[in-house]
Amino acid sequence: SDVSWSDRALASLPYVLPLSDALPYGKYVFHEFPEVAITVAPFIPFIMLITAIPLGQLICFVALSVASRNPSFSRFSRFSFQQAILMDISLIFPQLLGTIFGITSIKFPTAVVEPASTTIFFFILLSSLYAIVSNFRGQLPNNVPLFSETADRTMGPF
């Protein structure tokens, strides 16, 4: 592929943001299958850095939003910036639901919460891993359900 190694690495980094936000949804998986943590272990230093900085996740989100519109970055990288942003935005809805129901007396049964949390975690984890591997292979990660088409559409032809 004609994609530079620096572009491949740069395009892979943004997926740390949705991964960092999806980790709490993996608590049931990590409890039952601790070996699954091996899949996220390589990203832990980056996640720790993002979360150690006050408002680090928000800063990363804004930086990716600005960078996704900056034509000085390759379209290859900007596509991943945009897709990672969309993946991160999708996590706002379950976080919001958790917050709303957390401050009320309404409690969802574990039989609902556990599979929902696990599904969210695995979807973001597997989508991120697919995108990172595709990027390092020099291939555009444009087969992520729900996100790739939207990322492509919002990028436009440039």
Short mmCIF file of C-alpha atoms in Angstrom, two decimals:
data_model
loop_
_atom_site.label_atom_id
_atom_site.label_comp_id
_atom_site.label_asym_id
_atom_site.label_seq_id
_atom_site.Cartn_x
_atom_site.Cartn_y
_atom_site.Cartn_z
CA SER A 1 0.00 0.00 0.00
CA ASP A 2 1.11 3.56 -0.61
CA VAL A 3 0.06 4.76 2.86
CA SER A 4 3.08 5.89 4.89
CA TRP A 5 3.87 4.20 8.19
CA SER A 6 3.45 7.51 10.01
CA ASP A 7 -0.08 7.85 8.57
CA ARG A 8 -0.85 4.27 9.58
CA ALA A 9 0.24 4.93 13.17
CA LEU A 10 -1.47 8.32 13.32
CA ALA A 11 -4.73 6.85 12.01
CA SER A 12 -4.63 4.13 14.67
CA LEU A 13 -4.16 6.38 17.71
CA PRO A 14 -7.67 7.92 17.81
CA TYR A 15 -9.26 4.57 18.63
CA VAL A 16 -7.78 4.81 22.13
CA LEU A 17 -10.47 7.42 22.91
CA PRO A 18 -13.54 5.20 22.40
CA LEU A 19 -11.67 2.29 23.99
CA SER A 20 -11.03 4.37 27.11
CA ASP A 21 -14.72 5.23 27.35
CA ALA A 22 -15.82 1.63 26.67
CA LEU A 23 -13.65 0.00 29.36
CA PRO A 24 -16.23 0.45 32.16
CA TYR A 25 -18.70 -1.56 30.07
CA GLY A 26 -16.28 -4.46 30.12
CA LYS A 27 -16.43 -4.93 33.89
CA TYR A 28 -18.61 -8.05 33.66
CA VAL A 29 -16.37 -9.53 30.97
CA PHE A 30 -13.18 -8.80 32.93
CA HIS A 31 -14.72 -10.32 36.04
CA GLU A 32 -15.75 -13.56 34.32
CA PHE A 33 -12.90 -13.77 31.78
CA PRO A 34 -9.83 -11.86 33.04
CA GLU A 35 -7.80 -13.06 30.05
CA VAL A 36 -9.84 -10.70 27.83
CA ALA A 37 -7.90 -7.87 29.48
CA ILE A 38 -4.91 -8.97 27.37
CA THR A 39 -6.64 -7.47 24.31
CA VAL A 40 -6.70 -4.02 25.90
CA ALA A 41 -3.35 -4.24 27.72
CA PRO A 42 -1.35 -2.59 24.89
CA PHE A 43 -3.62 0.45 25.09
CA ILE A 44 -3.51 0.91 28.86
CA PRO A 45 -0.55 3.38 28.87
CA PHE A 46 -2.38 5.61 26.37
CA ILE A 47 -5.67 5.31 28.27
CA MET A 48 -3.92 6.14 31.55
CA LEU A 49 -2.36 9.21 29.94
CA ILE A 50 -5.71 10.44 28.60
CA THR A 51 -7.47 9.91 31.91
CA ALA A 52 -4.61 11.37 34.00
CA ILE A 53 -4.92 14.74 32.28
CA PRO A 54 -7.79 16.83 33.64
CA LEU A 55 -10.46 16.85 30.92
CA GLY A 56 -8.10 14.70 28.84
CA GLN A 57 -10.88 12.83 27.07
CA LEU A 58 -12.64 16.08 26.17
CA ILE A 59 -9.37 17.60 24.93
CA CYS A 60 -8.73 14.52 22.76
CA PHE A 61 -12.28 14.66 21.42
CA VAL A 62 -11.98 18.33 20.44
CA ALA A 63 -8.51 17.79 18.96
CA LEU A 64 -9.78 14.90 16.84
CA SER A 65 -12.77 16.95 15.72
CA VAL A 66 -10.53 19.77 14.57
CA ALA A 67 -7.98 17.43 12.98
CA SER A 68 -10.67 15.54 11.06
CA ARG A 69 -11.41 18.75 9.16
CA ASN A 70 -7.78 19.75 8.64
CA PRO A 71 -6.68 19.04 5.04
CA SER A 72 -3.02 18.99 6.06
CA PHE A 73 -3.70 15.48 7.40
CA SER A 74 -4.19 12.71 4.87
CA ARG A 75 -7.73 11.59 4.11
CA PHE A 76 -6.66 8.16 5.39
CA SER A 77 -5.93 9.61 8.85
CA ARG A 78 -8.87 12.00 8.88
CA PHE A 79 -11.27 9.12 8.17
CA SER A 80 -10.08 7.33 11.32
CA PHE A 81 -10.24 10.57 13.32
CA GLN A 82 -13.87 10.98 12.28
CA GLN A 83 -14.79 7.33 12.81
CA ALA A 84 -13.26 7.28 16.31
CA ILE A 85 -15.20 10.44 17.16
CA LEU A 86 -18.45 8.82 16.04
CA MET A 87 -17.69 5.71 18.07
CA ASP A 88 -17.02 7.87 21.11
CA ILE A 89 -20.22 9.88 20.60
CA SER A 90 -22.22 6.64 20.50
CA LEU A 91 -21.08 5.92 24.06
CA ILE A 92 -22.72 9.11 25.33
CA PHE A 93 -26.18 7.52 25.13
CA PRO A 94 -25.56 4.53 27.40
CA GLN A 95 -23.57 6.78 29.76
CA LEU A 96 -26.49 9.21 29.89
CA LEU A 97 -28.97 6.40 30.59
CA GLY A 98 -26.74 5.07 33.34
CA THR A 99 -26.52 8.50 34.90
CA ILE A 100 -30.26 9.16 34.70
CA PHE A 101 -31.17 5.81 36.21
CA GLY A 102 -28.34 6.07 38.72
CA ILE A 103 -29.85 9.20 40.30
CA THR A 104 -33.38 7.78 40.39
CA SER A 105 -34.72 4.84 42.31
CA ILE A 106 -35.25 2.88 39.08
CA LYS A 107 -32.88 -0.07 38.88
CA PHE A 108 -32.45 -2.24 35.82
CA PRO A 109 -32.06 -5.94 36.54
CA THR A 110 -28.59 -7.40 36.11
CA ALA A 111 -30.05 -9.71 33.46
CA VAL A 112 -30.52 -6.59 31.31
CA VAL A 113 -27.51 -4.51 32.34
CA GLU A 114 -24.87 -7.22 32.01
CA PRO A 115 -25.58 -8.29 28.39
CA ALA A 116 -26.11 -4.66 27.32
CA SER A 117 -22.80 -3.56 28.87
CA THR A 118 -20.99 -6.56 27.43
CA THR A 119 -22.40 -5.90 23.95
CA ILE A 120 -21.34 -2.25 24.07
CA PHE A 121 -17.85 -3.21 25.25
CA PHE A 122 -17.28 -5.90 22.64
CA PHE A 123 -18.67 -3.78 19.82
CA ILE A 124 -16.30 -0.90 20.57
CA LEU A 125 -13.36 -3.23 21.32
CA LEU A 126 -13.73 -5.31 18.17
CA SER A 127 -14.46 -2.29 15.98
CA SER A 128 -11.37 -0.53 17.34
CA LEU A 129 -9.16 -3.59 16.89
CA TYR A 130 -10.44 -4.04 13.33
CA ALA A 131 -9.72 -0.38 12.55
CA ILE A 132 -6.24 -0.46 14.09
CA VAL A 133 -5.26 -3.66 12.24
CA SER A 134 -6.68 -2.28 8.98
CA ASN A 135 -4.78 0.96 9.44
CA PHE A 136 -1.49 -0.82 10.07
CA ARG A 137 -2.09 -2.89 6.94
CA GLY A 138 -2.54 0.37 5.01
CA GLN A 139 -6.23 -0.33 4.40
CA LEU A 140 -9.03 2.10 5.15
CA PRO A 141 -11.11 0.65 8.02
CA ASN A 142 -14.39 1.32 6.25
CA ASN A 143 -16.38 -1.76 7.27
CA VAL A 144 -17.39 -0.83 10.81
CA PRO A 145 -21.18 -1.14 11.03
CA LEU A 146 -23.03 2.07 11.91
CA PHE A 147 -19.92 4.25 11.77
CA SER A 148 -17.90 3.85 8.57
CA GLU A 149 -20.57 5.06 6.18
CA THR A 150 -21.33 8.05 8.38
CA ALA A 151 -17.63 8.88 8.76
CA ASP A 152 -17.19 8.74 4.99
CA ARG A 153 -20.26 10.89 4.38
CA THR A 154 -19.21 13.56 6.88
CA MET A 155 -15.71 13.71 5.39
CA GLY A 156 -16.91 14.51 1.90
CA PRO A 157 -14.81 13.84 -1.19
CA PHE A 158 -11.67 15.58 0.12
#
